[in-house]
GROMACS .gro file of C-alpha atoms in nm:
model
  504
    1ALA     CA    1   1.557   6.585   0.169
    2ARG     CA    2   1.405   6.288   0.319
    3SER     CA    3   1.467   6.188   0.699
    4GLU     CA    4   1.604   5.866   0.815
    5THR     CA    5   1.191   5.873   0.993
    6ASP     CA    6   1.113   5.868   0.634
    7MET     CA    7   1.353   5.711   0.399
    8ARG     CA    8   1.216   5.393   0.695
    9ASP     CA    9   0.895   5.440   0.655
   10ILE     CA   10   0.910   5.369   0.231
   11ALA     CA   11   1.208   5.124   0.322
   12ALA     CA   12   0.925   4.934   0.569
   13ARG     CA   13   0.585   4.974   0.316
   14ILE     CA   14   0.838   4.855   0.007
   15CYS     CA   15   0.913   4.585   0.172
   16ARG     CA   16   0.531   4.499   0.361
   17ASP     CA   17   0.432   4.480   0.016
   18TYR     CA   18   0.639   4.237  -0.135
   19LEU     CA   19   0.746   4.020   0.081
   20THR     CA   20   0.662   3.741   0.303
   21GLY     CA   21   0.637   3.656   0.690
   22ALA     CA   22   0.748   3.901   0.934
   23TRP     CA   23   0.799   4.211   0.705
   24LYS     CA   24   0.445   4.176   0.677
   25THR     CA   25   0.388   4.283   1.026
   26ILE     CA   26   0.675   4.397   1.121
   27PRO     CA   27   0.741   4.816   1.212
   28ALA     CA   28   0.886   5.049   1.067
   29GLU     CA   29   1.111   5.174   1.329
   30ASP     CA   30   1.181   4.820   1.402
   31LEU     CA   31   1.407   4.789   1.057
   32GLN     CA   32   1.751   4.751   1.005
   33LEU     CA   33   1.842   5.053   0.767
   34ARG     CA   34   2.208   5.182   0.610
   35ARG     CA   35   2.236   5.355   0.296
   36ILE     CA   36   2.478   5.089   0.018
   37SER     CA   37   2.674   5.352  -0.185
   38GLY     CA   38   2.660   5.633  -0.360
   39GLY     CA   39   2.540   5.712  -0.757
   40LEU     CA   40   2.364   5.867  -0.930
   41SER     CA   41   2.192   5.609  -1.162
   42ASN     CA   42   2.064   5.380  -0.788
   43PHE     CA   43   1.999   5.478  -0.495
   44LEU     CA   44   2.132   5.115  -0.273
   45TYR     CA   45   1.965   4.986   0.102
   46TYR     CA   46   2.057   4.757   0.258
   47VAL     CA   47   1.692   4.620   0.535
   48SER     CA   48   1.684   4.355   0.749
   49LEU     CA   49   1.469   4.230   1.039
   50PRO     CA   50   1.569   4.260   1.348
   51GLU     CA   51   1.843   4.015   1.528
   52ASP     CA   52   1.621   3.829   1.746
   53HIS     CA   53   1.260   3.838   1.509
   54GLN     CA   54   1.129   3.466   1.448
   55GLN     CA   55   1.095   3.330   1.028
   56ARG     CA   56   0.760   3.241   0.931
   57SER     CA   57   0.592   3.491   1.200
   58ASP     CA   58   0.267   3.632   1.061
   59THR     CA   59   0.192   3.800   1.364
   60PRO     CA   60   0.407   4.064   1.528
   61ARG     CA   61   0.592   3.923   1.823
   62SER     CA   62   0.439   4.154   2.172
   63ASN     CA   63   0.848   4.264   2.182
   64TYR     CA   64   0.857   4.388   1.826
   65SER     CA   65   0.488   4.622   1.886
   66SER     CA   66   0.622   4.757   2.298
   67GLY     CA   67   0.225   4.920   2.221
   68ARG     CA   68   0.243   5.013   1.841
   69SER     CA   69   0.026   4.844   1.575
   70SER     CA   70   0.148   4.815   1.199
   71SER     CA   71  -0.055   4.917   0.944
   72LYS     CA   72  -0.040   4.638   0.730
   73ARG     CA   73  -0.230   4.299   0.918
   74ALA     CA   74  -0.199   3.961   0.977
   75ARG     CA   75  -0.326   3.719   0.692
   76LYS     CA   76  -0.314   3.378   0.578
   77ASP     CA   77  -0.202   3.343   0.245
   78SER     CA   78  -0.065   3.094  -0.037
   79TYR     CA   79   0.231   3.220   0.025
   80SER     CA   80   0.263   3.281   0.429
   81SER     CA   81   0.488   2.863   0.431
   82MET     CA   82   0.717   3.010   0.282
   83LEU     CA   83   1.091   3.154   0.452
   84GLU     CA   84   1.087   3.505   0.424
   85PRO     CA   85   1.477   3.669   0.403
   86LYS     CA   86   1.632   3.791   0.684
   87GLU     CA   87   1.757   4.107   0.516
   88VAL     CA   88   1.796   4.205   0.126
   89MET     CA   89   1.875   4.504  -0.032
   90LEU     CA   90   1.641   4.832  -0.155
   91ARG     CA   91   1.758   4.918  -0.550
   92ILE     CA   92   1.581   5.256  -0.607
   93TYR     CA   93   1.652   5.387  -0.964
   94GLY     CA   94   1.774   5.762  -0.980
   95GLN     CA   95   1.571   5.953  -1.248
   96THR     CA   96   1.587   5.896  -1.614
   97HIS     CA   97   1.676   6.051  -1.890
   98GLY     CA   98   1.798   6.058  -2.256
   99GLU     CA   99   1.677   5.856  -2.558
  100HIS     CA  100   1.791   5.480  -2.431
  101ALA     CA  101   1.717   5.545  -2.037
  102LEU     CA  102   1.370   5.342  -2.060
  103GLU     CA  103   1.489   5.100  -2.267
  104THR     CA  104   1.804   5.026  -2.063
  105MET     CA  105   1.589   5.026  -1.775
  106LEU     CA  106   1.398   4.763  -1.873
  107THR     CA  107   1.644   4.541  -2.066
  108GLU     CA  108   1.850   4.593  -1.737
  109SER     CA  109   1.504   4.407  -1.533
  110VAL     CA  110   1.396   4.137  -1.808
  111VAL     CA  111   1.859   4.045  -1.728
  112PHE     CA  112   1.794   4.063  -1.398
  113THR     CA  113   1.504   3.825  -1.334
  114LEU     CA  114   1.600   3.551  -1.604
  115ALA     CA  115   1.993   3.592  -1.450
  116SER     CA  116   1.774   3.534  -1.077
  117GLU     CA  117   1.589   3.250  -1.175
  118ARG     CA  118   1.899   3.073  -1.357
  119LYS     CA  119   2.111   3.133  -1.068
  120LEU     CA  120   2.333   3.300  -1.227
  121GLY     CA  121   2.297   3.687  -1.035
  122PRO     CA  122   2.066   3.790  -0.727
  123LYS     CA  123   1.759   3.677  -0.628
  124LEU     CA  124   1.481   3.855  -0.722
  125HIS     CA  125   1.254   3.910  -0.401
  126GLY     CA  126   1.005   4.167  -0.620
  127ILE     CA  127   1.016   4.453  -0.870
  128PHE     CA  128   0.784   4.740  -0.808
  129PRO     CA  129   0.717   5.120  -0.971
  130GLY     CA  130   1.070   5.286  -0.951
  131GLY     CA  131   1.268   4.996  -0.852
  132ARG     CA  132   1.338   4.644  -0.696
  133ILE     CA  133   1.409   4.451  -0.425
  134GLU     CA  134   1.697   4.220  -0.471
  135GLN     CA  135   1.879   3.912  -0.239
  136TYR     CA  136   2.144   4.075  -0.015
  137ILE     CA  137   2.512   3.892  -0.116
  138PRO     CA  138   2.786   3.913   0.133
  139ALA     CA  139   2.995   3.939  -0.107
  140ARG     CA  140   3.314   4.172  -0.187
  141ALA     CA  141   3.439   4.191  -0.533
  142LEU     CA  142   3.746   4.033  -0.691
  143LYS     CA  143   4.086   4.205  -0.670
  144THR     CA  144   4.308   4.319  -1.023
  145ALA     CA  145   4.503   4.006  -0.991
  146GLU     CA  146   4.275   3.687  -0.887
  147LEU     CA  147   4.158   3.758  -1.226
  148GLY     CA  148   4.444   3.529  -1.283
  149ASP     CA  149   4.394   3.266  -1.033
  150SER     CA  150   4.383   2.916  -1.173
  151LYS     CA  151   4.063   2.859  -0.983
  152ILE     CA  152   3.893   3.205  -1.047
  153SER     CA  153   3.940   3.218  -1.372
  154LEU     CA  154   3.827   2.905  -1.503
  155LYS     CA  155   3.493   2.931  -1.261
  156VAL     CA  156   3.469   3.305  -1.504
  157ALA     CA  157   3.491   3.101  -1.806
  158GLU     CA  158   3.192   2.925  -1.695
  159LYS     CA  159   2.994   3.175  -1.510
  160MET     CA  160   3.022   3.358  -1.881
  161ALA     CA  161   2.951   3.061  -2.106
  162ALA     CA  162   2.642   3.006  -1.899
  163ILE     CA  163   2.548   3.401  -1.983
  164HIS     CA  164   2.666   3.385  -2.348
  165SER     CA  165   2.409   3.103  -2.344
  166LEU     CA  166   2.092   3.345  -2.175
  167ASP     CA  167   1.795   3.353  -2.453
  168ILE     CA  168   1.736   3.726  -2.387
  169PRO     CA  169   1.372   3.889  -2.499
  170VAL     CA  170   1.536   4.185  -2.724
  171SER     CA  171   1.716   4.222  -2.973
  172LYS     CA  172   1.957   3.947  -3.144
  173GLU     CA  173   2.115   4.188  -3.370
  174PRO     CA  174   2.491   4.325  -3.272
  175ASP     CA  175   2.407   4.700  -3.369
  176TRP     CA  176   2.506   4.789  -2.945
  177LEU     CA  177   2.816   4.776  -3.025
  178TRP     CA  178   2.840   5.038  -3.298
  179SER     CA  179   2.530   5.221  -3.200
  180THR     CA  180   2.706   5.298  -2.854
  181MET     CA  181   3.060   5.415  -2.995
  182ASN     CA  182   2.831   5.667  -3.217
  183ARG     CA  183   2.623   5.824  -2.993
  184TRP     CA  184   2.945   5.870  -2.765
  185LEU     CA  185   3.148   5.958  -3.093
  186ASN     CA  186   2.819   6.290  -3.090
  187SER     CA  187   2.906   6.379  -2.784
  188MET     CA  188   3.297   6.388  -2.847
  189GLU     CA  189   3.267   6.688  -3.042
  190SER     CA  190   3.200   6.897  -2.780
  191THR     CA  191   3.434   6.776  -2.511
  192LEU     CA  192   3.696   6.755  -2.738
  193LYS     CA  193   3.645   7.123  -2.863
  194THR     CA  194   3.675   7.169  -2.437
  195LEU     CA  195   4.007   7.043  -2.457
  196GLU     CA  196   4.098   7.195  -2.764
  197LYS     CA  197   4.000   7.553  -2.560
  198ASP     CA  198   4.219   7.343  -2.214
  199GLN     CA  199   4.525   7.246  -2.439
  200ALA     CA  200   4.578   7.617  -2.554
  201ASN     CA  201   4.557   7.756  -2.173
  202ASP     CA  202   4.835   7.543  -2.116
  203ASN     CA  203   4.540   7.320  -1.852
  204LYS     CA  204   4.482   6.932  -1.884
  205ALA     CA  205   4.769   6.826  -2.052
  206ILE     CA  206   4.971   6.466  -2.013
  207ALA     CA  207   5.203   6.333  -2.223
  208GLY     CA  208   5.061   6.157  -2.494
  209GLN     CA  209   4.757   6.306  -2.590
  210GLU     CA  210   4.826   6.426  -2.935
  211ILE     CA  211   4.689   6.132  -3.076
  212ILE     CA  212   4.377   6.236  -2.918
  213THR     CA  213   4.417   6.459  -3.184
  214ARG     CA  214   4.547   6.254  -3.504
  215LEU     CA  215   4.304   6.030  -3.511
  216ASP     CA  216   4.037   6.041  -3.703
  217PHE     CA  217   3.747   5.855  -3.500
  218ARG     CA  218   3.486   5.773  -3.722
  219ALA     CA  219   3.727   5.660  -3.988
  220GLU     CA  220   3.853   5.449  -3.658
  221VAL     CA  221   3.530   5.307  -3.595
  222GLU     CA  222   3.450   5.256  -4.063
  223TRP     CA  223   3.801   5.077  -4.053
  224LEU     CA  224   3.662   4.874  -3.759
  225LYS     CA  225   3.385   4.753  -3.815
  226SER     CA  226   3.459   4.665  -4.253
  227VAL     CA  227   3.687   4.411  -4.110
  228ILE     CA  228   3.502   4.264  -3.745
  229GLU     CA  229   3.169   4.241  -4.076
  230ARG     CA  230   3.397   4.047  -4.284
  231GLU     CA  231   3.439   3.689  -4.050
  232ASP     CA  232   3.107   3.561  -3.940
  233HIS     CA  233   3.223   3.616  -3.559
  234PRO     CA  234   2.949   3.410  -3.365
  235ILE     CA  235   2.640   3.671  -3.204
  236VAL     CA  236   2.572   3.618  -2.813
  237PHE     CA  237   2.443   3.802  -2.521
  238SER     CA  238   2.733   3.926  -2.338
  239HIS     CA  239   2.774   4.115  -2.004
  240ASN     CA  240   3.039   4.328  -2.244
  241ASP     CA  241   3.217   4.494  -1.909
  242LEU     CA  242   3.327   4.164  -1.660
  243GLN     CA  243   3.586   4.361  -1.526
  244GLU     CA  244   3.695   4.210  -1.168
  245GLY     CA  245   3.454   4.518  -1.004
  246ASN     CA  246   3.143   4.327  -1.125
  247ILE     CA  247   3.223   4.000  -0.988
  248LEU     CA  248   3.125   3.897  -0.672
  249LEU     CA  249   3.337   3.649  -0.479
  250ARG     CA  250   3.089   3.529  -0.181
  251GLU     CA  251   3.177   3.596   0.199
  252ASP     CA  252   3.053   3.469   0.487
  253CYS     CA  253   2.967   3.703   0.712
  254SER     CA  254   2.801   3.800   0.889
  255PRO     CA  255   2.547   4.124   0.903
  256ALA     CA  256   2.720   4.295   1.170
  257SER     CA  257   3.021   4.278   1.070
  258VAL     CA  258   2.893   4.368   0.732
  259VAL     CA  259   2.657   4.660   0.717
  260GLU     CA  260   3.006   4.795   0.970
  261GLY     CA  261   3.152   4.882   0.670
  262PHE     CA  262   2.849   5.047   0.503
  263CYS     CA  263   2.788   5.442   0.558
  264THR     CA  264   2.484   5.601   0.735
  265LEU     CA  265   2.191   5.719   0.640
  266ASP     CA  266   2.259   6.111   0.738
  267GLN     CA  267   2.536   6.098   0.509
  268PHE     CA  268   2.384   6.104   0.226
  269ASP     CA  269   2.134   6.411   0.058
  270GLU     CA  270   1.863   6.326  -0.174
  271SER     CA  271   1.671   6.606  -0.212
  272THR     CA  272   1.746   6.652  -0.588
  273GLN     CA  273   1.675   6.322  -0.699
  274LEU     CA  274   1.515   6.085  -0.458
  275GLY     CA  275   1.277   6.355  -0.318
  276SER     CA  276   1.056   6.389  -0.614
  277HIS     CA  277   1.122   6.091  -0.728
  278PHE     CA  278   1.002   5.881  -0.391
  279SER     CA  279   0.710   6.142  -0.367
  280SER     CA  280   0.580   6.037  -0.819
  281ILE     CA  281   0.627   5.722  -0.779
  282LEU     CA  282   0.607   5.564  -0.477
  283ILE     CA  283   0.444   5.752  -0.233
  284SER     CA  284   0.090   5.942  -0.261
  285ASN     CA  285   0.009   6.007   0.108
  286SER     CA  286   0.338   6.081   0.307
  287THR     CA  287   0.457   6.311   0.494
  288SER     CA  288   0.813   6.556   0.371
  289SER     CA  289   0.881   6.677   0.747
  290SER     CA  290   1.257   6.680   0.786
  291ASN     CA  291   1.457   6.701   1.126
  292SER     CA  292   1.755   6.744   1.199
  293GLY     CA  293   1.929   6.487   1.073
  294SER     CA  294   1.882   6.596   0.706
  295VAL     CA  295   2.122   6.662   0.477
  296ALA     CA  296   2.276   6.979   0.284
  297SER     CA  297   2.508   6.835   0.068
  298LEU     CA  298   2.794   7.049  -0.163
  299LYS     CA  299   2.993   6.870  -0.439
  300SER     CA  300   3.361   6.910  -0.477
  301ASN     CA  301   3.568   6.745  -0.713
  302GLY     CA  302   3.345   6.363  -0.668
  303VAL     CA  303   3.353   6.475  -0.265
  304ASP     CA  304   2.982   6.492  -0.126
  305ARG     CA  305   3.045   6.731   0.192
  306ALA     CA  306   2.705   6.692   0.358
  307SER     CA  307   2.682   6.863   0.699
  308VAL     CA  308   2.528   6.700   1.011
  309GLY     CA  309   2.376   6.844   1.245
  310GLY     CA  310   2.674   7.095   1.210
  311GLU     CA  311   2.984   6.877   1.199
  312VAL     CA  312   3.053   6.843   0.847
  313VAL     CA  313   3.098   6.502   0.762
  314VAL     CA  314   3.343   6.389   0.405
  315HIS     CA  315   3.268   6.088   0.234
  316HIS     CA  316   3.351   5.927  -0.068
  317GLU     CA  317   3.043   5.881  -0.374
  318ASP     CA  318   3.078   5.511  -0.309
  319CYS     CA  319   3.230   5.327   0.028
  320ASN     CA  320   3.378   5.065  -0.144
  321LYS     CA  321   3.680   5.259  -0.396
  322ASN     CA  322   3.793   4.903  -0.540
  323SER     CA  323   3.656   4.912  -0.828
  324ARG     CA  324   3.584   5.151  -1.136
  325LYS     CA  325   3.211   5.214  -1.147
  326ARG     CA  326   3.109   5.253  -1.525
  327SER     CA  327   2.768   5.402  -1.653
  328MET     CA  328   2.531   5.372  -1.976
  329CYS     CA  329   2.271   5.635  -1.746
  330GLU     CA  330   2.245   5.932  -1.913
  331ASN     CA  331   2.290   6.274  -1.745
  332ILE     CA  332   2.003   6.514  -1.775
  333GLU     CA  333   2.291   6.803  -1.966
  334SER     CA  334   2.452   6.586  -2.181
  335GLU     CA  335   2.543   6.188  -2.218
  336LEU     CA  336   2.762   6.143  -1.936
  337ASP     CA  337   2.859   5.833  -1.789
  338ASN     CA  338   2.743   5.832  -1.427
  339THR     CA  339   2.897   5.650  -1.176
  340ARG     CA  340   2.754   5.282  -1.055
  341ASP     CA  341   2.605   5.084  -0.785
  342SER     CA  342   2.708   4.748  -0.707
  343VAL     CA  343   2.581   4.491  -0.479
  344LEU     CA  344   2.881   4.486  -0.230
  345SER     CA  345   2.994   4.513   0.148
  346GLY     CA  346   3.301   4.647   0.281
  347ASN     CA  347   3.485   4.406   0.318
  348SER     CA  348   3.855   4.319   0.136
  349GLN     CA  349   3.896   3.958   0.284
  350ALA     CA  350   4.213   3.699   0.142
  351LEU     CA  351   4.090   3.420  -0.109
  352SER     CA  352   4.310   3.227   0.033
  353ASP     CA  353   4.092   3.256   0.409
  354GLN     CA  354   3.729   3.208   0.217
  355PRO     CA  355   3.532   2.911   0.365
  356CYS     CA  356   3.448   2.783   0.018
  357ASP     CA  357   3.615   2.411   0.044
  358GLY     CA  358   3.847   2.504  -0.252
  359GLU     CA  359   3.594   2.587  -0.518
  360PRO     CA  360   3.519   3.013  -0.562
  361GLN     CA  361   3.133   3.147  -0.539
  362LEU     CA  362   3.138   3.363  -0.773
  363MET     CA  363   2.847   3.605  -0.932
  364ILE     CA  364   2.858   3.825  -1.200
  365ILE     CA  365   2.614   4.171  -1.106
  366ASP     CA  366   2.576   4.505  -1.325
  367PHE     CA  367   2.440   4.404  -1.624
  368GLU     CA  368   2.368   4.739  -1.787
  369TYR     CA  369   2.636   4.706  -2.061
  370CYS     CA  370   2.435   4.362  -2.149
  371ALA     CA  371   2.371   4.328  -2.551
  372TYR     CA  372   2.347   4.124  -2.830
  373ASN     CA  373   2.708   4.081  -2.940
  374TYR     CA  374   3.043   3.985  -3.053
  375ARG     CA  375   3.174   3.627  -2.877
  376GLY     CA  376   3.484   3.742  -2.924
  377PHE     CA  377   3.452   4.122  -2.714
  378ASP     CA  378   3.364   4.016  -2.462
  379LEU     CA  379   3.648   3.777  -2.437
  380ALA     CA  380   3.878   4.001  -2.521
  381ASN     CA  381   3.763   4.232  -2.284
  382HIS     CA  382   3.815   4.048  -2.004
  383PHE     CA  383   4.108   3.885  -2.067
  384LEU     CA  384   4.247   4.289  -2.145
  385GLU     CA  385   4.034   4.397  -1.784
  386TRP     CA  386   4.343   4.168  -1.624
  387THR     CA  387   4.612   4.452  -1.764
  388PHE     CA  388   4.394   4.678  -1.584
  389ASP     CA  389   4.407   4.731  -1.224
  390TYR     CA  390   4.135   5.057  -1.049
  391THR     CA  391   4.283   5.064  -0.690
  392LYS     CA  392   4.519   5.331  -0.759
  393PRO     CA  393   4.549   5.610  -0.439
  394ASP     CA  394   4.657   5.869  -0.669
  395GLY     CA  395   4.589   5.990  -1.007
  396PRO     CA  396   4.507   5.888  -1.246
  397PHE     CA  397   4.389   5.623  -1.021
  398TYR     CA  398   4.430   5.351  -1.232
  399TYR     CA  399   4.741   5.098  -1.351
  400HIS     CA  400   4.841   5.004  -1.655
  401LYS     CA  401   5.065   4.678  -1.668
  402PRO     CA  402   5.023   4.498  -2.008
  403GLU     CA  403   5.290   4.264  -1.815
  404GLN     CA  404   4.971   4.043  -1.673
  405PHE     CA  405   4.796   3.983  -1.975
  406PRO     CA  406   4.702   3.648  -2.007
  407THR     CA  407   4.943   3.383  -2.159
  408ALA     CA  408   4.869   3.184  -2.408
  409GLU     CA  409   4.830   2.877  -2.131
  410GLN     CA  410   4.564   3.062  -1.938
  411GLN     CA  411   4.372   3.176  -2.271
  412ASP     CA  412   4.360   2.803  -2.350
  413LYS     CA  413   4.233   2.695  -2.086
  414PHE     CA  414   3.974   2.946  -2.038
  415ILE     CA  415   3.851   2.872  -2.339
  416ALA     CA  416   3.789   2.537  -2.364
  417VAL     CA  417   3.581   2.496  -2.044
  418TYR     CA  418   3.414   2.780  -2.216
  419LEU     CA  419   3.329   2.618  -2.534
  420GLU     CA  420   3.278   2.283  -2.276
  421LYS     CA  421   3.055   2.481  -2.075
  422SER     CA  422   2.829   2.669  -2.402
  423SER     CA  423   2.594   2.514  -2.608
  424CYS     CA  424   2.843   2.573  -2.937
  425CYS     CA  425   2.958   2.231  -2.873
  426GLY     CA  426   2.738   2.070  -2.800
  427GLU     CA  427   2.808   1.673  -2.611
  428ALA     CA  428   3.157   1.718  -2.772
  429ALA     CA  429   3.472   1.801  -2.588
  430PRO     CA  430   3.643   2.164  -2.802
  431SER     CA  431   3.938   2.069  -3.041
  432ALA     CA  432   4.236   2.217  -3.073
  433GLU     CA  433   4.092   2.403  -3.389
  434ASP     CA  434   3.825   2.578  -3.204
  435ILE     CA  435   3.984   2.705  -2.933
  436ALA     CA  436   4.292   2.865  -3.135
  437GLU     CA  437   3.948   2.995  -3.414
  438VAL     CA  438   3.829   3.190  -3.093
  439ARG     CA  439   4.176   3.311  -2.959
  440ARG     CA  440   4.138   3.494  -3.311
  441GLU     CA  441   3.817   3.677  -3.232
  442VAL     CA  442   4.005   3.757  -2.927
  443GLN     CA  443   4.284   3.918  -3.135
  444CYS     CA  444   4.031   4.056  -3.292
  445PHE     CA  445   3.796   4.238  -3.041
  446THR     CA  446   4.102   4.347  -2.867
  447LEU     CA  447   4.106   4.604  -3.068
  448ALA     CA  448   3.709   4.707  -3.026
  449SER     CA  449   3.752   4.679  -2.681
  450HIS     CA  450   4.022   4.985  -2.654
  451LEU     CA  451   3.856   5.210  -2.860
  452PHE     CA  452   3.494   5.132  -2.710
  453TRP     CA  453   3.645   5.266  -2.372
  454SER     CA  454   3.860   5.489  -2.488
  455PHE     CA  455   3.550   5.678  -2.601
  456TRP     CA  456   3.335   5.634  -2.295
  457ALA     CA  457   3.671   5.772  -2.090
  458ILE     CA  458   3.673   6.061  -2.341
  459VAL     CA  459   3.293   6.164  -2.303
  460ASN     CA  460   3.332   6.115  -1.936
  461MET     CA  461   3.648   6.306  -1.908
  462TYR     CA  462   3.440   6.646  -1.745
  463GLN     CA  463   3.325   6.501  -1.459
  464GLU     CA  464   3.353   6.551  -1.148
  465ILE     CA  465   3.477   6.208  -0.998
  466GLU     CA  466   3.831   6.027  -0.881
  467PHE     CA  467   3.908   5.927  -1.198
  468GLY     CA  468   4.228   6.002  -1.527
  469TYR     CA  469   3.950   5.955  -1.714
  470LEU     CA  470   4.217   6.138  -2.032
  471GLU     CA  471   4.501   5.919  -1.923
  472TYR     CA  472   4.280   5.671  -1.991
  473ALA     CA  473   4.137   5.752  -2.361
  474VAL     CA  474   4.533   5.764  -2.413
  475CYS     CA  475   4.624   5.489  -2.263
  476ARG     CA  476   4.363   5.288  -2.463
  477LEU     CA  477   4.380   5.406  -2.780
  478ASN     CA  478   4.812   5.393  -2.737
  479GLU     CA  479   4.735   5.069  -2.679
  480TYR     CA  480   4.485   5.034  -3.013
  481VAL     CA  481   4.712   5.151  -3.219
  482LYS     CA  482   4.988   4.903  -3.126
  483ALA     CA  483   4.663   4.634  -3.135
  484LYS     CA  484   4.588   4.738  -3.516
  485LYS     CA  485   4.934   4.719  -3.703
  486GLN     CA  486   4.924   4.377  -3.523
  487TYR     CA  487   4.641   4.222  -3.659
  488SER     CA  488   4.696   4.448  -3.924
  489GLU     CA  489   4.955   4.258  -4.018
  490LEU     CA  490   4.826   3.882  -3.937
  491ILE     CA  491   4.572   4.015  -4.185
  492ASN     CA  492   4.829   4.110  -4.446
  493ASN     CA  493   5.022   3.791  -4.363
  494SER     CA  494   4.686   3.556  -4.443
  495GLY     CA  495   4.640   3.734  -4.714
  496ASN     CA  496   4.299   3.947  -4.674
  497SER     CA  497   4.457   4.357  -4.716
  498PRO     CA  498   4.225   4.584  -4.443
  499THR     CA  499   4.151   4.861  -4.565
  500LYS     CA  500   4.369   5.229  -4.556
  501ASP     CA  501   4.473   5.323  -4.220
  502SER     CA  502   4.238   5.581  -4.117
  503GLU     CA  503   4.515   5.825  -3.913
  504LYS     CA  504   4.544   6.159  -3.996
   0.00000   0.00000   0.00000
């Protein structure tokens, strides 16, 4: 495993190469470095200059150096007058596996860059082989209940409209939804066989789980696809996972108060992924020395048990447990989805305490599921997230509150703002007919959201992560069956008969 000193040297070298001002000359030992969160897809580090640094300083201060020389000489370049950031977030990509891993990473990098330019996401400070340097945002994820706050909801509608208006240089065919579900269907076969064995041994059984074996999933996908493709639904660039954990509420807090909530570097083991990753991509001449701060890590039920200096430190995979984490990153042995890192501080300050002059300052993150998709999917999926709260401290680690689904009035207000801010209506205000059309899309794609995330849960069922995947899959499938019945009745009443039911 790499020591804290090694990681500090790595961070300093990257920041010297890609940032300006004091970053060019400051010694590695003077940088403030904290590991933000843990996961299997990315490694995130908070890096900042010392509190007494001078901005736009192209020569090292005497109290920085203390007789030590920097490996990077001061220069006068075209960017020397730029104001350097005082703090940044260093994102190191983890190992990439699977047929679509590289494609997903490239797409997310393109989207991140464009979103940064349009101020829809964190500012991009630099891209290097193996990762990127991002703006550090003192922020927290929204709470589920806050999605229903009128000010926040309408601001989310604006953000969604801005994302949907992006012109991204990737395939604009709406294939993502079907290709992802079909890929998960292939992975689910072995998972379902294992589940059957567990059921025979009375293990991992919960009430109502027979729905998993009762439904013909491939037939359900074909039925749903036939229903959706029967109409000409708008295709837009979509986030596809606009849940509360991916919406940041900015906070006016000092760096000192932020980093107090972080986990320290010596609580993490990066020996299997990060060490080899740096050796092959980032560093060609670094030492591999280890010291008393190195970590030996064991995995047990989604918790890392790390031995540090003879003491045992127990921590979860993520220092912030406020939201469920999803990932499209594929595991080396299977297509299981791994936990996802977020740009979050450890704070959970109440909304009423925010110094935002009545306007919540929101930022959307985690574009790893982004793709061109049906507009109705993003809208329906977001509305359904109002009903799922992932902060339950014990099993199944989420609350399902269907009564929290937005009312007709709340949906209409959200959709009206969305249409006003999107490019689909031009300068004209959205009509009642425009809003009603989007409401019909939401009804249709409610089915798609339930089926999509039930597949996600089944694929992840045997991960060692503290979440009730089986319970979640059963819950989403039950909701899918209810929504399918309601939508089928709606289609029948309109005289457009659906295809036959696909339950066994």
